[in-house]
Amino acid sequence: MPNTGTQPAVPDSLRSDNRWVRTEETTETVFSLPNVDVTGHTVVYEDADLRERIVSAGGPDRIWRFVFVTRLEFSPSLPFGTTSLVKPRIVTESKREFAEELRERGFEAVEIGDTESVRTDNRKRARLTRYRARLSVDGETLPVEGQLAAWYDGEFYVAGGAYPTDGLERWVDDAETERYEKELLDIIRAVG
C-alpha cells in the first residue's frame, strides 16, 4: 500500500531499537527526468549507542554507523505502466548520490561494488549495491562497508547505510562489527 505521508515508512524494528536515533529528515529534489522532477523524502538514523560508547572510551565523537530510507515522489506522477522504464535511472542516480553522501560524511576512497538482486520482506525485488570506503581516525585508516538498495513497491524506495568493519576494538568489542552487515540488510528488507 502506498505511503500517504511525506516521510517514508521506516521499519518498526528501527524505530523501536533505542540504539538508533533519527538525526535527519529532509525533502529535496534529488534529480530530474524529462518533464518530471523526482523528490526524495529521507530519514537518517545513526547508531547513537555506538557513538556514545566510543566517546566514553576516549574515541572521536562522530557518526560511526548510519542507515537511511528515502521514498521518491514524482511530479507530475508517472503515467501508468512506466515504472519499469525509470527504474534503471533511479538505480543509477541512487548509486551516484549515495557515493557522494559517503564522501560528504568523511569517508574516503569510496568504491561502488557489484549490484545484485535481493528480496524485500514484501517479496519485491530490489537492486542491492555494495560499497567499500575508508575512514581516517587518529592517524589510522578503518575499512568501511555500505549497502544501498532501490525497488518499487507501489512507490520507489531507496535505503542503505554504512558501518566500519574493523578498527573499533580500541573502544568497543569488535565482535559487534560482524553483525552490522546482517542488521543493515534486515533493516533495508523491512522498509515499506
CSV table of C-alpha atoms in Angstrom, one decimal:
chain,number,residue,atom,x,y,z
A,1,MET,CA,0.0,0.0,0.0
A,2,PRO,CA,1.5,3.4,-0.9
A,3,ASN,CA,2.6,5.7,1.9
A,4,THR,CA,0.2,8.5,2.3
A,5,GLY,CA,2.5,10.7,4.4
A,6,THR,CA,5.5,12.7,3.2
A,7,GLN,CA,8.2,10.7,5.0
A,8,PRO,CA,9.0,7.1,4.1
A,9,ALA,CA,7.7,4.1,6.1
A,10,VAL,CA,10.6,3.2,8.5
A,11,PRO,CA,10.7,-0.4,9.8
A,12,ASP,CA,9.3,-0.8,13.4
A,13,SER,CA,12.5,-2.6,14.3
A,14,LEU,CA,14.5,0.6,13.6
A,15,ARG,CA,12.1,2.9,15.4
A,16,SER,CA,11.8,0.7,18.5
A,17,ASP,CA,15.5,-0.1,18.9
A,18,ASN,CA,16.8,2.5,21.3
A,19,ARG,CA,20.3,2.3,19.8
A,20,TRP,CA,19.1,4.1,16.7
A,21,VAL,CA,18.2,7.9,16.8
A,22,ARG,CA,16.7,9.9,14.0
A,23,THR,CA,19.3,12.6,13.1
A,24,GLU,CA,18.0,14.0,9.8
A,25,GLU,CA,14.7,14.4,8.0
A,26,THR,CA,14.8,16.1,4.5
A,27,THR,CA,12.8,16.7,1.4
A,28,GLU,CA,14.6,17.7,-1.7
A,29,THR,CA,14.7,17.3,-5.4
A,30,VAL,CA,17.2,14.6,-6.0
A,31,PHE,CA,17.2,14.5,-9.8
A,32,SER,CA,15.0,15.2,-12.8
A,33,LEU,CA,13.8,13.1,-15.7
A,34,PRO,CA,12.4,14.6,-18.9
A,35,ASN,CA,9.4,16.7,-17.8
A,36,VAL,CA,9.4,15.1,-14.3
A,37,ASP,CA,11.0,16.2,-11.0
A,38,VAL,CA,12.0,13.5,-8.5
A,39,THR,CA,11.7,14.5,-4.9
A,40,GLY,CA,13.3,12.4,-2.2
A,41,HIS,CA,11.7,12.3,1.3
A,42,THR,CA,14.5,10.9,3.5
A,43,VAL,CA,15.1,10.0,7.1
A,44,VAL,CA,18.5,9.2,8.5
A,45,TYR,CA,19.2,7.2,11.7
A,46,GLU,CA,22.5,6.8,13.5
A,47,ASP,CA,23.6,4.2,16.0
A,48,ALA,CA,23.8,6.7,18.9
A,49,ASP,CA,24.6,3.9,21.3
A,50,LEU,CA,27.8,3.0,19.4
A,51,ARG,CA,28.8,6.7,19.2
A,52,GLU,CA,28.2,7.2,22.9
A,53,ARG,CA,30.2,4.2,23.9
A,54,ILE,CA,33.2,5.2,21.7
A,55,VAL,CA,33.2,8.7,23.1
A,56,SER,CA,33.0,7.3,26.6
A,57,ALA,CA,36.1,5.1,25.9
A,58,GLY,CA,38.0,8.2,24.6
A,59,GLY,CA,37.3,7.9,20.9
A,60,PRO,CA,36.2,10.6,18.5
A,61,ASP,CA,32.7,12.0,18.6
A,62,ARG,CA,31.2,11.3,15.1
A,63,ILE,CA,28.6,9.2,13.3
A,64,TRP,CA,30.1,5.7,13.0
A,65,ARG,CA,27.1,3.8,11.7
A,66,PHE,CA,24.0,5.1,9.9
A,67,VAL,CA,21.0,3.9,7.9
A,68,PHE,CA,18.7,5.9,5.7
A,69,VAL,CA,15.3,5.4,4.0
A,70,THR,CA,14.1,7.5,1.1
A,71,ARG,CA,10.7,7.5,-0.6
A,72,LEU,CA,10.7,9.0,-4.1
A,73,GLU,CA,7.9,11.2,-5.3
A,74,PHE,CA,7.4,12.1,-9.0
A,75,SER,CA,5.9,15.4,-10.1
A,76,PRO,CA,3.9,15.1,-12.2
A,77,SER,CA,3.1,11.5,-11.4
A,78,LEU,CA,4.4,8.8,-13.7
A,79,PRO,CA,2.0,7.5,-16.3
A,80,PHE,CA,0.6,4.0,-15.6
A,81,GLY,CA,3.0,1.3,-16.7
A,82,THR,CA,6.1,3.4,-16.9
A,83,THR,CA,7.8,2.4,-13.6
A,84,SER,CA,10.0,-0.2,-15.3
A,85,LEU,CA,11.2,2.4,-17.7
A,86,VAL,CA,12.5,4.7,-15.0
A,87,LYS,CA,13.9,2.1,-12.6
A,88,PRO,CA,17.3,1.9,-14.3
A,89,ARG,CA,17.7,5.6,-14.0
A,90,ILE,CA,16.7,5.6,-10.3
A,91,VAL,CA,19.2,2.8,-9.5
A,92,THR,CA,22.0,4.7,-11.4
A,93,GLU,CA,21.2,8.1,-9.7
A,94,SER,CA,20.8,6.5,-6.3
A,95,LYS,CA,24.2,4.8,-6.5
A,96,ARG,CA,25.9,8.1,-7.5
A,97,GLU,CA,24.1,10.1,-4.8
A,98,PHE,CA,25.0,7.5,-2.1
A,99,ALA,CA,28.7,7.6,-3.1
A,100,GLU,CA,28.6,11.4,-2.8
A,101,GLU,CA,26.8,11.2,0.6
A,102,LEU,CA,29.5,8.9,1.9
A,103,ARG,CA,32.2,11.4,0.8
A,104,GLU,CA,30.3,14.2,2.5
A,105,ARG,CA,30.3,12.2,5.7
A,106,GLY,CA,34.1,12.0,5.7
A,107,PHE,CA,34.5,8.6,4.1
A,108,GLU,CA,37.4,8.3,1.6
A,109,ALA,CA,38.3,6.2,-1.4
A,110,VAL,CA,34.6,5.3,-2.0
A,111,GLU,CA,34.3,2.3,-4.3
A,112,ILE,CA,31.0,1.2,-5.8
A,113,GLY,CA,30.8,-2.6,-6.0
A,114,ASP,CA,28.7,-5.1,-7.7
A,115,THR,CA,24.9,-4.9,-7.8
A,116,GLU,CA,22.7,-8.0,-7.2
A,117,SER,CA,19.0,-8.8,-6.7
A,118,VAL,CA,17.6,-9.3,-3.2
A,119,ARG,CA,14.0,-9.7,-2.0
A,120,THR,CA,12.4,-7.4,0.5
A,121,ASP,CA,10.2,-8.7,3.2
A,122,ASN,CA,7.2,-7.7,0.9
A,123,ARG,CA,8.7,-10.1,-1.7
A,124,LYS,CA,9.6,-7.2,-4.0
A,125,ARG,CA,12.9,-7.5,-6.0
A,126,ALA,CA,15.4,-4.8,-5.0
A,127,ARG,CA,18.7,-3.9,-6.7
A,128,LEU,CA,21.4,-4.0,-3.9
A,129,THR,CA,24.8,-2.5,-4.4
A,130,ARG,CA,27.7,-2.9,-2.0
A,131,TYR,CA,30.2,-0.1,-1.3
A,132,ARG,CA,33.7,0.0,0.2
A,133,ALA,CA,35.4,3.0,1.7
A,134,ARG,CA,37.9,4.1,4.3
A,135,LEU,CA,37.7,6.4,7.3
A,136,SER,CA,40.7,8.2,8.7
A,137,VAL,CA,40.7,8.3,12.5
A,138,ASP,CA,43.6,9.4,14.7
A,139,GLY,CA,46.1,8.6,12.1
A,140,GLU,CA,44.7,5.2,11.3
A,141,THR,CA,42.5,4.1,8.4
A,142,LEU,CA,39.5,2.0,9.2
A,143,PRO,CA,37.7,-0.1,6.5
A,144,VAL,CA,34.1,0.8,5.9
A,145,GLU,CA,31.3,-1.1,4.0
A,146,GLY,CA,27.9,0.0,2.9
A,147,GLN,CA,24.9,-1.2,1.1
A,148,LEU,CA,22.3,0.6,-1.0
A,149,ALA,CA,19.0,-0.9,-2.4
A,150,ALA,CA,16.4,0.5,-4.7
A,151,TRP,CA,13.0,-1.0,-5.5
A,152,TYR,CA,9.4,-0.4,-6.4
A,153,ASP,CA,6.5,-1.3,-4.1
A,154,GLY,CA,3.7,0.9,-5.2
A,155,GLU,CA,6.3,3.7,-4.8
A,156,PHE,CA,10.0,3.8,-5.3
A,157,TYR,CA,12.2,3.3,-2.2
A,158,VAL,CA,15.9,3.7,-1.7
A,159,ALA,CA,17.5,2.6,1.5
A,160,GLY,CA,21.0,1.9,2.7
A,161,GLY,CA,23.7,2.7,5.2
A,162,ALA,CA,27.4,2.2,6.1
A,163,TYR,CA,29.4,0.9,9.0
A,164,PRO,CA,33.1,0.2,10.0
A,165,THR,CA,34.1,-3.4,9.5
A,166,ASP,CA,37.2,-3.3,11.7
A,167,GLY,CA,39.3,-1.0,13.9
A,168,LEU,CA,36.8,-0.2,16.6
A,169,GLU,CA,38.3,-2.6,19.1
A,170,ARG,CA,40.2,0.2,20.8
A,171,TRP,CA,36.8,1.4,22.1
A,172,VAL,CA,34.2,-1.4,21.8
A,173,ASP,CA,34.0,-5.1,21.4
A,174,ASP,CA,34.9,-5.6,17.7
A,175,ALA,CA,32.8,-8.8,17.5
A,176,GLU,CA,29.9,-6.4,17.2
A,177,THR,CA,31.0,-5.3,13.7
A,178,GLU,CA,30.4,-8.8,12.5
A,179,ARG,CA,26.7,-8.3,12.8
A,180,TYR,CA,26.5,-4.9,11.2
A,181,GLU,CA,26.1,-6.2,7.7
A,182,LYS,CA,23.2,-8.5,8.6
A,183,GLU,CA,21.5,-5.8,10.6
A,184,LEU,CA,21.7,-3.3,7.8
A,185,LEU,CA,20.3,-5.8,5.2
A,186,ASP,CA,17.5,-6.7,7.6
A,187,ILE,CA,16.5,-3.0,8.0
A,188,ILE,CA,16.6,-2.5,4.2
A,189,ARG,CA,14.4,-5.5,3.6
A,190,ALA,CA,11.8,-4.4,6.1
A,191,VAL,CA,11.3,-0.9,4.6
A,192,GLY,CA,7.9,-0.2,3.0
